[in-house]
Coordinates of C-alpha atoms and ligand atoms in Angstrom, one line a residue:
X1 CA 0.0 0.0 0.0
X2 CA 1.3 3.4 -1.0
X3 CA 0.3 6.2 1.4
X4 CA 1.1 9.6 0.6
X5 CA 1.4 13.1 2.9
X6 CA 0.4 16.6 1.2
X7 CA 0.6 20.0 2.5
X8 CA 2.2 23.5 2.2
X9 CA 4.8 24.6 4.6
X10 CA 4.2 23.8 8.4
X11 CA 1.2 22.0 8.0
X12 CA 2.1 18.9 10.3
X13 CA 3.1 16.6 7.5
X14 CA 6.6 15.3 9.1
X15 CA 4.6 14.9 12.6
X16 CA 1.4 12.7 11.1
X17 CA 4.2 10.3 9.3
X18 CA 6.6 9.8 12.5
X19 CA 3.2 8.8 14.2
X20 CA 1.9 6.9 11.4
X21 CA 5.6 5.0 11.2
X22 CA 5.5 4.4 14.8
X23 CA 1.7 3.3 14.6
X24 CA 2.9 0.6 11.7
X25 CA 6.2 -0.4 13.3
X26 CA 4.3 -1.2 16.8
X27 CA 1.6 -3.5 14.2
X28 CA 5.2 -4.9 13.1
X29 CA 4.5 -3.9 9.8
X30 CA 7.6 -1.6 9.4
X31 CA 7.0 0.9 6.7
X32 CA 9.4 2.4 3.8
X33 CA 9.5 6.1 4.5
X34 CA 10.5 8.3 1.8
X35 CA 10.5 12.3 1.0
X36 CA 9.9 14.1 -2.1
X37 CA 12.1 15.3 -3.8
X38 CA 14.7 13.2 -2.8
X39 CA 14.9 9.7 -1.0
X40 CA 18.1 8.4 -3.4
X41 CA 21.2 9.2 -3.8
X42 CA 20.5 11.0 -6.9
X43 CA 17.2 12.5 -5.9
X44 CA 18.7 13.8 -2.7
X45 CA 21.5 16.1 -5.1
X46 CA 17.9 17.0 -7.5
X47 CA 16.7 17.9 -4.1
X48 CA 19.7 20.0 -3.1
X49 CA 19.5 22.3 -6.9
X50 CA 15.9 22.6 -6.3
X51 CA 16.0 24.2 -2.4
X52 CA 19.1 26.1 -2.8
X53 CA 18.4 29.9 -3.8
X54 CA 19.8 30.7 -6.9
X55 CA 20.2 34.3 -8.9
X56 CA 19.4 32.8 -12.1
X57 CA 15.4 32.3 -13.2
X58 CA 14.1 28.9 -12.4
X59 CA 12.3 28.4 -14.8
X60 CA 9.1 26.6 -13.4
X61 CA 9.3 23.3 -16.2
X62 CA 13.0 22.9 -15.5
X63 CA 11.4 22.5 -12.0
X64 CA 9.1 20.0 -13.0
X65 CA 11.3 18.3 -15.1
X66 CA 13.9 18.4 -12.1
X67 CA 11.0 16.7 -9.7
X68 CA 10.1 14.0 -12.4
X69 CA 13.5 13.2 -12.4
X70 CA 13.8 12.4 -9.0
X71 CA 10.7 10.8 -8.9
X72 CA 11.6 8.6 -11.2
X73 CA 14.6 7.1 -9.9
X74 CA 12.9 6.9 -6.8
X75 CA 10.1 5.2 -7.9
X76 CA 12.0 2.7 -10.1
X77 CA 14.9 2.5 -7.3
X78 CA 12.3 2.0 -3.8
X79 CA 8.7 2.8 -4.3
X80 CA 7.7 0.1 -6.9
X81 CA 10.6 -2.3 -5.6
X82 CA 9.2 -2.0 -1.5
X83 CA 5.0 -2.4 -3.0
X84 CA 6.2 -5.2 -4.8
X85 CA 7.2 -6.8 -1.8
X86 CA 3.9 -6.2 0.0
X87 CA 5.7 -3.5 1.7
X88 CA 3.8 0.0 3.0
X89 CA 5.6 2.9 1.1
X90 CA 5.0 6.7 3.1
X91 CA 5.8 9.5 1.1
X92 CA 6.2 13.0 2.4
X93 CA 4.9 14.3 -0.7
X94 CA 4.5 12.8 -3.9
X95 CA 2.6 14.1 -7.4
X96 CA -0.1 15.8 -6.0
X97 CA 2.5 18.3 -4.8
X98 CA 3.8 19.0 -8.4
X99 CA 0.1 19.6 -9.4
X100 CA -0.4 22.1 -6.2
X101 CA 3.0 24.1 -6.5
X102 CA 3.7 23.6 -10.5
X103 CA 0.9 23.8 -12.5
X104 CA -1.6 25.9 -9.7
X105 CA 1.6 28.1 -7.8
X106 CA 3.3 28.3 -11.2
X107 CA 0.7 27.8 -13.8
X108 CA 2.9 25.1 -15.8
X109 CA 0.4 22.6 -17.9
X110 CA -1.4 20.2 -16.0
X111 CA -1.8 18.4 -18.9
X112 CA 2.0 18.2 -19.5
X113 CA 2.5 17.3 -15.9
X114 CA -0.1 14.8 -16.2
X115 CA 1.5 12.8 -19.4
X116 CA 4.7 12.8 -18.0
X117 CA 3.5 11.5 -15.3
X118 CA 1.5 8.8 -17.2
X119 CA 4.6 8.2 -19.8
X120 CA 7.1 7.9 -16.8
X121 CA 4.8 5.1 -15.6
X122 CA 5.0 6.1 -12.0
X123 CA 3.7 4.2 -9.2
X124 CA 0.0 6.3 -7.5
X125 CA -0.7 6.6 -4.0
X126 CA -3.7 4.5 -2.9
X127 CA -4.2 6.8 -0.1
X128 CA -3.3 10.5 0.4
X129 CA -3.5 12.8 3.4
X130 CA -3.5 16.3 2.4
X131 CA -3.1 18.2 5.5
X132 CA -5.2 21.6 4.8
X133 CA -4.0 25.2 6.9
X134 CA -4.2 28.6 5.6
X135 CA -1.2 30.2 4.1
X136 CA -1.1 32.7 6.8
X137 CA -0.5 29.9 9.3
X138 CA 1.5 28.6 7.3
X139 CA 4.2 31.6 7.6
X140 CA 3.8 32.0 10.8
X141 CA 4.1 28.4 11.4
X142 CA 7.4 28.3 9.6
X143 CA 8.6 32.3 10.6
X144 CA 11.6 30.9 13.1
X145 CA 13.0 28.6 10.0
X146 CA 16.1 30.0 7.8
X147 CA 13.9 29.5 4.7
X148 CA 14.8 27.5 1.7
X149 CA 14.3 29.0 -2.3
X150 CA 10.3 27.1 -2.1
X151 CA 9.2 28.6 1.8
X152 CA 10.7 32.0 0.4
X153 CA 7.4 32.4 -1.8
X154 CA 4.3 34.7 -1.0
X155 CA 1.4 34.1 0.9
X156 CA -0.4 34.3 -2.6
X157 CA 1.6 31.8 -4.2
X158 CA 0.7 29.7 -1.2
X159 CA -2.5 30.8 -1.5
X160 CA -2.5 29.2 -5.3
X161 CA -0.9 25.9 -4.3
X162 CA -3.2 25.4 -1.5
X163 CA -6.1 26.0 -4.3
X164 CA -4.3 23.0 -6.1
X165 CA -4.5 20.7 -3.7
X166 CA -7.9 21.5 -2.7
X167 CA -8.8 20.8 -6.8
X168 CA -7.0 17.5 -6.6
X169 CA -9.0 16.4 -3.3
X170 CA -12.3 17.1 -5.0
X171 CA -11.0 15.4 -8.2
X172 CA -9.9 12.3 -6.0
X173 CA -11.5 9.7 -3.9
X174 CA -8.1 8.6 -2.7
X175 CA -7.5 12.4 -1.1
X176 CA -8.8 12.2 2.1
X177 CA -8.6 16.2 3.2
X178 CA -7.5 17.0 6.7
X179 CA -8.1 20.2 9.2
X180 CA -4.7 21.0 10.0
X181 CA -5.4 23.3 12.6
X182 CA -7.1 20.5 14.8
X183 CA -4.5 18.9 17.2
X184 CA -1.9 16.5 16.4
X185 CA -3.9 13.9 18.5
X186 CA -7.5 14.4 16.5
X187 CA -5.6 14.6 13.3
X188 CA -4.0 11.3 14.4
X189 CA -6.9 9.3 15.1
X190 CA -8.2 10.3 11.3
X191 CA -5.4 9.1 9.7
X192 CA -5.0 5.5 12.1
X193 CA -8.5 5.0 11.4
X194 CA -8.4 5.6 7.1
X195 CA -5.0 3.8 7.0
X196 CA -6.6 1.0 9.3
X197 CA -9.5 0.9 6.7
X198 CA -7.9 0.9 4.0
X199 CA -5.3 -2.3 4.7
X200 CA -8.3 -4.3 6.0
X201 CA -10.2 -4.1 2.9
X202 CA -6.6 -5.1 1.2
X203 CA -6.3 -8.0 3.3
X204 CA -9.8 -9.1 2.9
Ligands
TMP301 P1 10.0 19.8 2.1 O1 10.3 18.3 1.8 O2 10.9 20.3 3.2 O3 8.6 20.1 2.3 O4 10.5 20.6 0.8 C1 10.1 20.3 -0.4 C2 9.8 21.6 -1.1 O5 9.6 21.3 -2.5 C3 8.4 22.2 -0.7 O6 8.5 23.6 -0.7 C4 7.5 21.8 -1.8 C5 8.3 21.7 -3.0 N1 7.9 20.7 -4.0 C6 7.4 21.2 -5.2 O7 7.4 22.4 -5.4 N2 6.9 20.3 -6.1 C7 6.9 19.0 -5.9 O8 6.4 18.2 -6.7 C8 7.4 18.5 -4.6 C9 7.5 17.0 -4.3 C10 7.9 19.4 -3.7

């Protein structure tokens, strides 16, 4: 099963998957965690071009194309290996991300994003949290961080990526949207009890 954790900035992803690794380890079914973009060798140094702040234009398809590239090898290299061997995969963002801060924060095709995404042949999450706070809490949430090239956006860019993820959940049955500003203890018990769902029906 392939779980996936969406979000902007600050809105509890890291916390959720610690307790949702935790959760599985104690079942003793010991979960693959990974992050986006990164999680190999190769995706980690993608990762590194892609946070660091740079002088130069980014253009926002060299971005994309930058993120598909670590996705791949990371999909090819764990994701599709780990599922393969009935393994629980647990990404800290994953497509849905690309959509959000790509095509909605940086109006990039969604069609284009899509195909690639479909050519590539890349593993989809069976499940996905997206973790919903306001881009105002967001900033504030993140204010005492040294901020990386992506946090250094607006509050209307976030804005437009959280729009994103909102149009993927309704689009989606396998989005399950969460309040982030409940606590981490509510916000918990949601995600046990869809992820508990979800593996009984795969085991029935
Ligand atoms: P994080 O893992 O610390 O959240 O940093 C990853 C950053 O990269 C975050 O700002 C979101 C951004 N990102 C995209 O813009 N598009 C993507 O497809 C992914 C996976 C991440």
């Amino acid at each position: 099963m392939f779980i996936s954790f969406e979000g902007i900035e600050g809105s509890g992803k890291s916390t959720q998957i610690k307790l949702l690794r935790e959760f599985l380890n104690q079942e003793g079914l010991s979960p693959v965690v990974i992050r986006e973009p990164g999680g190999t060798q190769i995706g980690e140094k993608v990762r590194d071009i892609f946070l660091t702040k740079t002088d130069e234009h980014f253009d926002p398809l060299t971005e994309v194309l930058l993120l598909y590239s670590s996705r791949k090898q990371l999909d090819t290299n764990v994701i599709k290996p780990a599922l393969k061997d009935g393994k629980i995969v647990i990404a800290d963002r994953f497509a849905d991300a690309t959509v959000a801060y790509q095509a909605y924060g940086k109006n990039v095709s969604k069609d284009f994003i899509a195909q690639l995404h479909s050519d590539l042949e890349i593993s989809n999450p069976d499940l996905t949290f997206f973790i919903d706070i306001s881009p105002e809490l967001s900033k504030a949430r993140i204010s005492d961080r040294e901020s990386d090239r992506m946090e250094s956006e607006s509050t209307e860019f976030f804005s437009k990526v959280r729009s994103g993820y909102q149009a993927c959940a309704n689009n989606s049955e396998k989005v399950i949207t969460i309040e982030g500003t409940d606590t981490i203890e509510n916000i918990f018990l949601k995600i046990k009890e869809a992820v508990t769902k979800k593996l009984n029906v795969s085991m029935e």
